[in-house]
Tab-separated table of C-alpha atoms and ligand atoms in Angstrom:
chain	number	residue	atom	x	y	z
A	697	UNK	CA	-37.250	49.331	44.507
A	698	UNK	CA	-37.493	52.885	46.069
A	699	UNK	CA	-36.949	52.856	49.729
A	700	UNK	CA	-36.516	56.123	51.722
A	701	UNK	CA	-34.933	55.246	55.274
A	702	UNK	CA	-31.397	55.671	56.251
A	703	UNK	CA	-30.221	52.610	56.655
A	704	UNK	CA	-26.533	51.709	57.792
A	705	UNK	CA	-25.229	48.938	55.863
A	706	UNK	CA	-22.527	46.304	57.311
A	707	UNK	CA	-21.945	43.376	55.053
A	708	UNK	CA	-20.818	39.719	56.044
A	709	UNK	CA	-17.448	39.001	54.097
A	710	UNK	CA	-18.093	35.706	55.214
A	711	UNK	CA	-21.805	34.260	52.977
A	712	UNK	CA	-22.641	31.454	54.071
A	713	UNK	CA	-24.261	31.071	50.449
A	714	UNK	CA	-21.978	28.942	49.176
A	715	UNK	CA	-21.739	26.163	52.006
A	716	UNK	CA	-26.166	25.887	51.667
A	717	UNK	CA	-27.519	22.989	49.563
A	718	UNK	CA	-30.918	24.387	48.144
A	719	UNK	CA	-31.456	20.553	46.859
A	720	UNK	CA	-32.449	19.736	50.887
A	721	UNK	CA	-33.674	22.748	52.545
A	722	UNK	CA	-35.320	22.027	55.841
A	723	UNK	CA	-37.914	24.674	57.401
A	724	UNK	CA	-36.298	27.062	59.448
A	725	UNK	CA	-32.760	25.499	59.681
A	726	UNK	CA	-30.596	27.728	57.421
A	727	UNK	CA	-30.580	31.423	57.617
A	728	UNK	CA	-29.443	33.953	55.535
A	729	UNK	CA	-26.808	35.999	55.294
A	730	UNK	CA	-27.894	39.121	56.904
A	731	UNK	CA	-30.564	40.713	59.411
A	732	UNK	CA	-32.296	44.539	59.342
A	733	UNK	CA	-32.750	45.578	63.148
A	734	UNK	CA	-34.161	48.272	64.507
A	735	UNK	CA	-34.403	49.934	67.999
A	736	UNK	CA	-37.118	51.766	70.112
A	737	UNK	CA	-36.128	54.152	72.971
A	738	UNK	CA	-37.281	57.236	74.093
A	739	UNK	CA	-41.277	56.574	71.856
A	740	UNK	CA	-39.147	56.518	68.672
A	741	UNK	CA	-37.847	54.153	66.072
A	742	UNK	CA	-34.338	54.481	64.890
A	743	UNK	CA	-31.005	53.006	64.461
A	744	UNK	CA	-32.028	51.421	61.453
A	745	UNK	CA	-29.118	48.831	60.086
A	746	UNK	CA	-28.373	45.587	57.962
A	747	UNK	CA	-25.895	43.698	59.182
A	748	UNK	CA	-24.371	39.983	59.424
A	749	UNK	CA	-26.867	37.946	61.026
A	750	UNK	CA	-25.448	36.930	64.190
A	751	UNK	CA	-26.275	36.447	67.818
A	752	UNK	CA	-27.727	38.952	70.143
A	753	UNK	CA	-26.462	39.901	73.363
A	754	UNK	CA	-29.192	40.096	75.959
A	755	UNK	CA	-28.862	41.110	80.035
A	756	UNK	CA	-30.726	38.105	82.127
A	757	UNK	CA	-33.012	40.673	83.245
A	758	UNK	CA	-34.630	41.140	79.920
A	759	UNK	CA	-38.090	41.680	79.776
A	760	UNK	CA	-39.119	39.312	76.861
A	761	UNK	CA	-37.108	36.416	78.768
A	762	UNK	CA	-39.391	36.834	81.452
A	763	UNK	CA	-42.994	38.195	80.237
A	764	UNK	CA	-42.963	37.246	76.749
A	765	UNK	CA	-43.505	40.315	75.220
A	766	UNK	CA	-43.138	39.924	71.675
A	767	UNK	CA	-44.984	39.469	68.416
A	768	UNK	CA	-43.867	37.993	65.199
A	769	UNK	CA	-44.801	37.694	61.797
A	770	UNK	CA	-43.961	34.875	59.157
A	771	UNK	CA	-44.092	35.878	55.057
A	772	UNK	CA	-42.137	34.330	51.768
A	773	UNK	CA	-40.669	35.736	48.443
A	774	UNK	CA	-40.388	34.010	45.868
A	775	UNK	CA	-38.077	34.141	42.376
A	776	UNK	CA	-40.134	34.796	38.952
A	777	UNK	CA	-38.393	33.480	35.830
A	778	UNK	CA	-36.936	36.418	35.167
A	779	UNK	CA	-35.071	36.204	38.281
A	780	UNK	CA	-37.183	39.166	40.116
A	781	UNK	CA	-37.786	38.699	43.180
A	782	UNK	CA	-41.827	38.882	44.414
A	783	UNK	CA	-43.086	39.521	48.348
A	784	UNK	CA	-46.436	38.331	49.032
A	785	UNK	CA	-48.397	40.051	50.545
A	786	UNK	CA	-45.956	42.096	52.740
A	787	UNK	CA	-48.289	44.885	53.804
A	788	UNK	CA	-50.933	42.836	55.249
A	789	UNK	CA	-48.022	41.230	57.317
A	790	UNK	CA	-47.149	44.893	58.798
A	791	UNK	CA	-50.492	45.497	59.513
A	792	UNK	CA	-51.450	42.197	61.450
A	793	UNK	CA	-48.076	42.886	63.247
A	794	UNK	CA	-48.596	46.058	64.253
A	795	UNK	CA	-52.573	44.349	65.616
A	796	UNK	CA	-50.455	41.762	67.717
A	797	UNK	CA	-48.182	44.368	68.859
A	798	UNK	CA	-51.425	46.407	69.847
A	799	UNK	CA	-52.904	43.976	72.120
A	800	UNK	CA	-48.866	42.975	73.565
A	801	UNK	CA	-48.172	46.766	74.278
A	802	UNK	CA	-45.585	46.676	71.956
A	803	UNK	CA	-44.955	50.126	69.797
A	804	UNK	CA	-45.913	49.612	66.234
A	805	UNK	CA	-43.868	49.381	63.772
A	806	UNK	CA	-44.673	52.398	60.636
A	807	UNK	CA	-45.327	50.970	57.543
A	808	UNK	CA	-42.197	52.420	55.678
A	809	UNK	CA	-39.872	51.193	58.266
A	810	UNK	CA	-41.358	47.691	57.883
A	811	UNK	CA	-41.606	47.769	54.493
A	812	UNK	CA	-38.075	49.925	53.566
A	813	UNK	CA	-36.280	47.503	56.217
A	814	UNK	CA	-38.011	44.710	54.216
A	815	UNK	CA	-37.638	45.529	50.727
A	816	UNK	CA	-33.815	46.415	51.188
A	817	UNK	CA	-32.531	43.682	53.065
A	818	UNK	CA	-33.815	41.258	50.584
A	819	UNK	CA	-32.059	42.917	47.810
A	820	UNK	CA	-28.983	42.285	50.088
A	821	UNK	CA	-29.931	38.865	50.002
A	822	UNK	CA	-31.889	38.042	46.960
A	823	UNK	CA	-29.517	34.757	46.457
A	824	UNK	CA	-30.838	33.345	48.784
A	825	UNK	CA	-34.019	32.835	47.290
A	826	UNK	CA	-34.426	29.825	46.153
A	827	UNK	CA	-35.481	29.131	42.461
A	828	UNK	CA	-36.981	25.862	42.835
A	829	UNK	CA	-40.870	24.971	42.645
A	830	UNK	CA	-42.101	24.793	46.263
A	831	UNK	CA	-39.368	26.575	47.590
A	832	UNK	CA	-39.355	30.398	48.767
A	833	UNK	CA	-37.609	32.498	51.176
A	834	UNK	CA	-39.400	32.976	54.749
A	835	UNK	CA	-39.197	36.215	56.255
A	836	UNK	CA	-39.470	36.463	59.434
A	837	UNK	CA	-40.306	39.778	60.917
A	838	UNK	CA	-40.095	40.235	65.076
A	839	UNK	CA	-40.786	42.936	68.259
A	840	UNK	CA	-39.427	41.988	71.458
A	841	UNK	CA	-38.867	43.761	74.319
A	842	UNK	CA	-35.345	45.270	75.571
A	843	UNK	CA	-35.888	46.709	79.326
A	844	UNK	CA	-33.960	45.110	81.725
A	845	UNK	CA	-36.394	45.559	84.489
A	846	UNK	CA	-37.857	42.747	86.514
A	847	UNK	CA	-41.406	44.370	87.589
A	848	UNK	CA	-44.455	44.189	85.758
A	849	UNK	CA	-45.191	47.213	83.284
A	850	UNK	CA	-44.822	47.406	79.122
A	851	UNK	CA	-41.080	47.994	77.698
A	852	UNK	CA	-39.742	51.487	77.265
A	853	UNK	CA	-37.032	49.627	75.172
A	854	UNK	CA	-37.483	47.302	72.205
A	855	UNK	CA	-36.322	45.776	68.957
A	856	UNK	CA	-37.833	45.194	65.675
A	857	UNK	CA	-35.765	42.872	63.714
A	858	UNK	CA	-36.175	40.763	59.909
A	859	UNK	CA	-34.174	37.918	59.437
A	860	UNK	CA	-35.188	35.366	56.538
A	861	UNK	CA	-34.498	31.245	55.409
A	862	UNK	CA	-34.955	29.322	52.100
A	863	UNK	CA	-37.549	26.786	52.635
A	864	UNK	CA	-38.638	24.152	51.120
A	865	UNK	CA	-42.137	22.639	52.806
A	866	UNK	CA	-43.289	22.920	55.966
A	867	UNK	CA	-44.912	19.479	55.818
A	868	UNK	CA	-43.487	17.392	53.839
A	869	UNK	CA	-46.394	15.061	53.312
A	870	UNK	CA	-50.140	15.095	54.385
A	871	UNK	CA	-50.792	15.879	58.450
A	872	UNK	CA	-52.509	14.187	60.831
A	873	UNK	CA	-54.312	15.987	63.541
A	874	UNK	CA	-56.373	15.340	66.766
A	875	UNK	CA	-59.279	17.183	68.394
A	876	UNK	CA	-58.223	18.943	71.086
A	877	UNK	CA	-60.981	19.546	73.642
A	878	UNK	CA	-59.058	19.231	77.384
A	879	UNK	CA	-56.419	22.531	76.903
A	880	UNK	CA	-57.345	25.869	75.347
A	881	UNK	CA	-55.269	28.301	73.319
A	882	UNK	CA	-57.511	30.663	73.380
A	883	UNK	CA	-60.449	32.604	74.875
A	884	UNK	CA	-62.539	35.478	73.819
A	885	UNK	CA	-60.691	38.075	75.310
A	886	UNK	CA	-57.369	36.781	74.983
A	887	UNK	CA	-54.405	37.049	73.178
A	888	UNK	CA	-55.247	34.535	70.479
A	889	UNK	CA	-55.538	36.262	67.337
A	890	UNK	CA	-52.121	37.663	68.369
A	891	UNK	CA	-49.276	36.429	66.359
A	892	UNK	CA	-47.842	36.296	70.219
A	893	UNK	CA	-45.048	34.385	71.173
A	894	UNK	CA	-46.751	33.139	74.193
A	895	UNK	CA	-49.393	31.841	72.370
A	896	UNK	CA	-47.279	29.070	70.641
A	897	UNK	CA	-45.640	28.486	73.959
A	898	UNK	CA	-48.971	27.603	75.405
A	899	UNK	CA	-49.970	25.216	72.977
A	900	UNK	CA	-46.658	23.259	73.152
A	901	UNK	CA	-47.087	20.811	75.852
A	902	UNK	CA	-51.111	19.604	74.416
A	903	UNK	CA	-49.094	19.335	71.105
A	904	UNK	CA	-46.685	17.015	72.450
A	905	UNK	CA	-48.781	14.642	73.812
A	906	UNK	CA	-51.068	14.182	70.731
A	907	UNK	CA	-47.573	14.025	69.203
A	908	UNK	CA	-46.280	11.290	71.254
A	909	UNK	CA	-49.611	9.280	70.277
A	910	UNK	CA	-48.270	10.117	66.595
A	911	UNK	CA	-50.124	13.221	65.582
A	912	UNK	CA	-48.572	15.445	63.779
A	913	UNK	CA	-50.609	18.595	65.178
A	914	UNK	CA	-53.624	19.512	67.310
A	915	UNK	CA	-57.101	21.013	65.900
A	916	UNK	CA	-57.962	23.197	68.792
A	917	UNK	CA	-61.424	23.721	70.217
A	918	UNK	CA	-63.233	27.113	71.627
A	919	UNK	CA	-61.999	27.170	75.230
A	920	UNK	CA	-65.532	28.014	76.690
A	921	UNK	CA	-67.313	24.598	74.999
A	922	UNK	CA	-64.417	22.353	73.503
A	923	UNK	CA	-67.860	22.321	71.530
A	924	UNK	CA	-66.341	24.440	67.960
A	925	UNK	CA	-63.046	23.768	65.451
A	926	UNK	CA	-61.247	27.094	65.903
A	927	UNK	CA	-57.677	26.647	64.016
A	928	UNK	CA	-54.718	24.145	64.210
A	929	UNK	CA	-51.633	25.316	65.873
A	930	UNK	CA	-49.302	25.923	63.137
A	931	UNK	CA	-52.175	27.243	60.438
A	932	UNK	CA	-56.089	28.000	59.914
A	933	UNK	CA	-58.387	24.699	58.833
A	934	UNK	CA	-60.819	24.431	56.066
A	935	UNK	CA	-62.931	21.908	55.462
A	936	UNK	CA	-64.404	21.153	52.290
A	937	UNK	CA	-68.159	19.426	53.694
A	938	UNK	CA	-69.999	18.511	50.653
A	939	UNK	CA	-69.156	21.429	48.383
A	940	UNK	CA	-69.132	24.225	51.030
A	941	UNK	CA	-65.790	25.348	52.098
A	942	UNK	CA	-66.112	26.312	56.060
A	943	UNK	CA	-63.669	27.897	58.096
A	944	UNK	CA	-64.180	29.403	61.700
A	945	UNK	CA	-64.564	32.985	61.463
A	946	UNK	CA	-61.954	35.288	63.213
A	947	UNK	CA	-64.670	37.500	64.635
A	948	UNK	CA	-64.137	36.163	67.771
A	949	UNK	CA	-60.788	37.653	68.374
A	950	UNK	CA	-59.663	33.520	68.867
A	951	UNK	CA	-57.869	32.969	66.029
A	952	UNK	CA	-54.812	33.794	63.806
A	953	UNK	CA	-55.980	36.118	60.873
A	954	UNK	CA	-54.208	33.991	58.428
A	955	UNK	CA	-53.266	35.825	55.563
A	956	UNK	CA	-53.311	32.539	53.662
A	957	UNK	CA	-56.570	32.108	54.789
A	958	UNK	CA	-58.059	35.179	53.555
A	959	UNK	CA	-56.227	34.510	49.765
A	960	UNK	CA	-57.806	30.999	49.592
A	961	UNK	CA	-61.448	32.215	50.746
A	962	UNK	CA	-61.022	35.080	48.124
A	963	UNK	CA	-59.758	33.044	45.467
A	964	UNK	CA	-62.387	30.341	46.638
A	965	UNK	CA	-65.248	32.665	45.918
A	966	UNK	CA	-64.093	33.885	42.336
A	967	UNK	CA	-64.315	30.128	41.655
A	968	UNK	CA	-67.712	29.966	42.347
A	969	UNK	CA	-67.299	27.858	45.364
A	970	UNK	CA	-70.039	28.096	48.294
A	971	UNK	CA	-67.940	29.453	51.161
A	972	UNK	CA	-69.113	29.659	54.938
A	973	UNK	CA	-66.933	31.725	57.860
A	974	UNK	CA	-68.542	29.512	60.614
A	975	UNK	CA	-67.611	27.441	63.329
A	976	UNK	CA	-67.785	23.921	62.611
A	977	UNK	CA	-69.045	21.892	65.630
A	978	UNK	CA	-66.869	18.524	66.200
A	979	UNK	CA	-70.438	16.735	66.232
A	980	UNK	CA	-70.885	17.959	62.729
A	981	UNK	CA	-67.117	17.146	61.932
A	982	UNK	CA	-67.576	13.444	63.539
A	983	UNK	CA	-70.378	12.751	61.378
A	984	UNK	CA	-69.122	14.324	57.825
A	985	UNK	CA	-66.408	12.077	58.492
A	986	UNK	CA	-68.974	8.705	59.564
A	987	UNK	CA	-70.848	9.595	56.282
A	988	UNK	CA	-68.062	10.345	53.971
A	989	UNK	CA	-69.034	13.987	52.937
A	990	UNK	CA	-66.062	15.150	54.320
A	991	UNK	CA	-65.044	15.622	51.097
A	992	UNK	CA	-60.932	17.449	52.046
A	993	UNK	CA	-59.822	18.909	55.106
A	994	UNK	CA	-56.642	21.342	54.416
A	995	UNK	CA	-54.456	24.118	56.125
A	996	UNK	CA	-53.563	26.999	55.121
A	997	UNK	CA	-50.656	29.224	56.099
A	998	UNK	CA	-47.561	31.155	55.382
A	999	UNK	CA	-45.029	28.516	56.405
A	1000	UNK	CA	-47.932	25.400	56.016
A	1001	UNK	CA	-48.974	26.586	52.373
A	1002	UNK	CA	-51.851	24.195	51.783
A	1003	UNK	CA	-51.320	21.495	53.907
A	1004	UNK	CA	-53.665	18.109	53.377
A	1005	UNK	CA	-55.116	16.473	56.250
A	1006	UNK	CA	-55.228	12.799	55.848
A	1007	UNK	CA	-56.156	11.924	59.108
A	1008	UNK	CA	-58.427	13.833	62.282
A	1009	UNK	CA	-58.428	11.976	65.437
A	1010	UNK	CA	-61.788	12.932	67.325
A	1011	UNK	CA	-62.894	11.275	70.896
A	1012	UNK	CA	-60.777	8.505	70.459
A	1013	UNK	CA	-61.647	7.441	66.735
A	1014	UNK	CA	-59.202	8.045	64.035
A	1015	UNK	CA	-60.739	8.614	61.074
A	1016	UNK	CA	-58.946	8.569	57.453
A	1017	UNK	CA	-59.677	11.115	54.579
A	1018	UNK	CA	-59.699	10.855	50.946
A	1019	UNK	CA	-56.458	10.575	49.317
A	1020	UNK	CA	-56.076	13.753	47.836
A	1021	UNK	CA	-56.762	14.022	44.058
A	1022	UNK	CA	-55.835	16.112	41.170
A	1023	UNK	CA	-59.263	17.737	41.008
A	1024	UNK	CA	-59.468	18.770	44.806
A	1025	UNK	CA	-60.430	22.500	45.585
A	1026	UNK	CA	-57.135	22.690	47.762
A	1027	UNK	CA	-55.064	21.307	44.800
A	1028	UNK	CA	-56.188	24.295	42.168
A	1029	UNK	CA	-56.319	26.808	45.112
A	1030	UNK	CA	-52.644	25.693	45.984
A	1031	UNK	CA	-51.769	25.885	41.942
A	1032	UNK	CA	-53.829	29.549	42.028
A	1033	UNK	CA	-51.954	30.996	44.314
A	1034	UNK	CA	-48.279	29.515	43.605
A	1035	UNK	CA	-48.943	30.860	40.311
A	1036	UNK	CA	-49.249	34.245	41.637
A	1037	UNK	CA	-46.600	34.213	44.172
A	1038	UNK	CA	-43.953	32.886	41.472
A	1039	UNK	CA	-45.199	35.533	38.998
A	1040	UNK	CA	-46.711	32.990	36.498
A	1041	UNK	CA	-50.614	34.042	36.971
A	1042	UNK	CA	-52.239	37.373	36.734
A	1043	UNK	CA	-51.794	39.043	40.298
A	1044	UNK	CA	-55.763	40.457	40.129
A	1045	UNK	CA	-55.199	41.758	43.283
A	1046	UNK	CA	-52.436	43.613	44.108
A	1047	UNK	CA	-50.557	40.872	46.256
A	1048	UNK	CA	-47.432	41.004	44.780
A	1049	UNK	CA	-44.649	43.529	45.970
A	1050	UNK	CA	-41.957	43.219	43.035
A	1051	UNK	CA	-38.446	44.471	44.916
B	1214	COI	C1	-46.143	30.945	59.653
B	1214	COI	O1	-46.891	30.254	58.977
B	1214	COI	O2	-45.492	31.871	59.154
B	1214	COI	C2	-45.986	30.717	61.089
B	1214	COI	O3	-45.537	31.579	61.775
B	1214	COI	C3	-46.344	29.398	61.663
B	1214	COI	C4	-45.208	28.639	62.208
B	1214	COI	C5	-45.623	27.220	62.209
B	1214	COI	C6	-43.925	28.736	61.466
């Protein structure tokens, strides 16, 4: 690891480490040890510091409370069998950050502050990874705003903070979803390929009710048409019709440029599969489905991985997919690219930050 920045180190002398069982490790539930934070006054970045991870004491009138400015970013490292620890793909994280932050008005973050924060906060708390097949450490990367200032205008104050979790799956066990074509969660124009936080606020309340009729998530629509499959509201959608992989495109500024998405197109065209960035209508979905050449429909995303889709609900039909089987494209694109995160598969690309 070489790191540059100056960064003032407090360590807990209370880990939590011990008290964690890695054998049941829920998304999102235990945290680690430590967080790197960072503040922004005066146009500059500075007080850089690890310390214990513990709350944060905000004024009421904080901005972020009450306009929602603030980005976020979600990535994992994993354990090879040596014991090194692996980041994937860190520095496309930064750089989609610092394109939400953009559009929010939020400072961006420099690359080596992101990236020395980063790499020396997990060596701080590399035992937390866990070293268990399916399992990884999510890092969880954040901007928020710190004015306390009730009229409308950007933050002259924020924070940039990492804090990370062992995880074990997302889902643990294929996803149902329903068309969504009554809300939006995006238009061109909008916030929506923003890793935003409003953006996940919005799409709460649809989620819910396709929830409470026992979806597990919604497949959201263009908001001009309901007409187009744009992404699902915790990952990106593929859909395997025939044997052409399509996925909407991200040209449209509508949708999250997954960087999971990007490593299972790219590793889907060195396999020789026929991929296609275009929107899929729901017509065309409805009938792939009716005539069975639906052949998968998966997710794909940092916290998701490669989640299956057993079931898409579309203008009141439910319709079941095919059990997923050994030989599925998202099965050896999942295997592909856990065997590069966990350091057992030729990293052809560069995706792999070893700390
Ligand atoms: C991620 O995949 O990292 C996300 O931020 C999505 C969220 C469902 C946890």
């Amino acid at each position: 690891m070489n790191t540059t920045l100056t960064i003032e180190i407090n360590k807990t002398n209370a880990s939590k480490l011990t008290q964690t069982d890695f054998e049941d490790l829920k998304f999102g539930q235990t945290i680690s040890d430590h967080m790197f934070v960072a503040d922004y006054e005066n146009g500059e970045w500075g007080d850089f510091r690890i310390e214990p991870y513990a709350p944060l004491q905000l004024n009421p009138a904080n901005a972020t409370l009450h306009y929602g400015q603030s980005v976020f970013e979600g990535m994992k490292a994993y354990k090879n069998e040596a014991g090194e620890t692996l980041v994937f793909r860190a520095d496309a994280n930064q750089k989609r950050l610092n394109e939400s932050a953009k559009r929010m008005c939020i400072p961006e973050v420099p690359e080596h502050i992101f990236m020395d924060g980063l790499l020396q906060l997990l060596e701080i708390d590399k035992d937390w990874i866990p070293n268990k097949p399916g399992c990884s450490l999510y890092i969880r990367p954040f901007v928020f705003a710190t004015d306390d200032y009730l009229g409308i205008r950007p933050s002259e104050k924020y924070k940039f903070m990492i804090f990370t979790c062992p995880v074990g799956n997302y889902y643990s066990k294929p996803v149902s979803v329903k068309v969504e074509c009554q809300y939006t969660r995006a238009t061109e124009g909008g916030t929506g390929f923003a890793k935003a936080a409003g953006n996940y606020a919005g799409s709460l309340y649809p989620a819910l009710q396709a929830q409470k009729q026992g979806y597990d998530q919604l497949l959201w629509t263009d908001g001009k048409s309901h007409q187009h499959i744009e992404e699902s509201g915790t990952m990106n959608v593929m859909f395997m019709v025939n044997d052409t992989l399509i996925t909407a495109p991200t040209s449209t500024g509508t949708i999250l440029k997954g960087i999971t998405r990007d490593s299972v197109l790219t590793l889907a065209k060195e396999m020789g599969v026929k991929v296609e960035e275009r929107f899929l209508r729901v017509t065309e979905l409805e009938d792939a489905l009716r005539s069975g050449t639906l052949a998968e429909a998966f997710g794909t995303g940092t916290a998701a991985t490669i989640a299956h889709i057993a079931k898409i609900h579309i203008n009141g039909n439910d319709y079941e997919l095919p059990q997923k089987d050994e030989t599925a494209f998202s099965n050896k694109v999942l295997a592909m690219l856990d065997g590069i995160k966990y350091g057992k598969i030729e990293d052809k690309h560069n995706w792999i930050i070893k700390v």
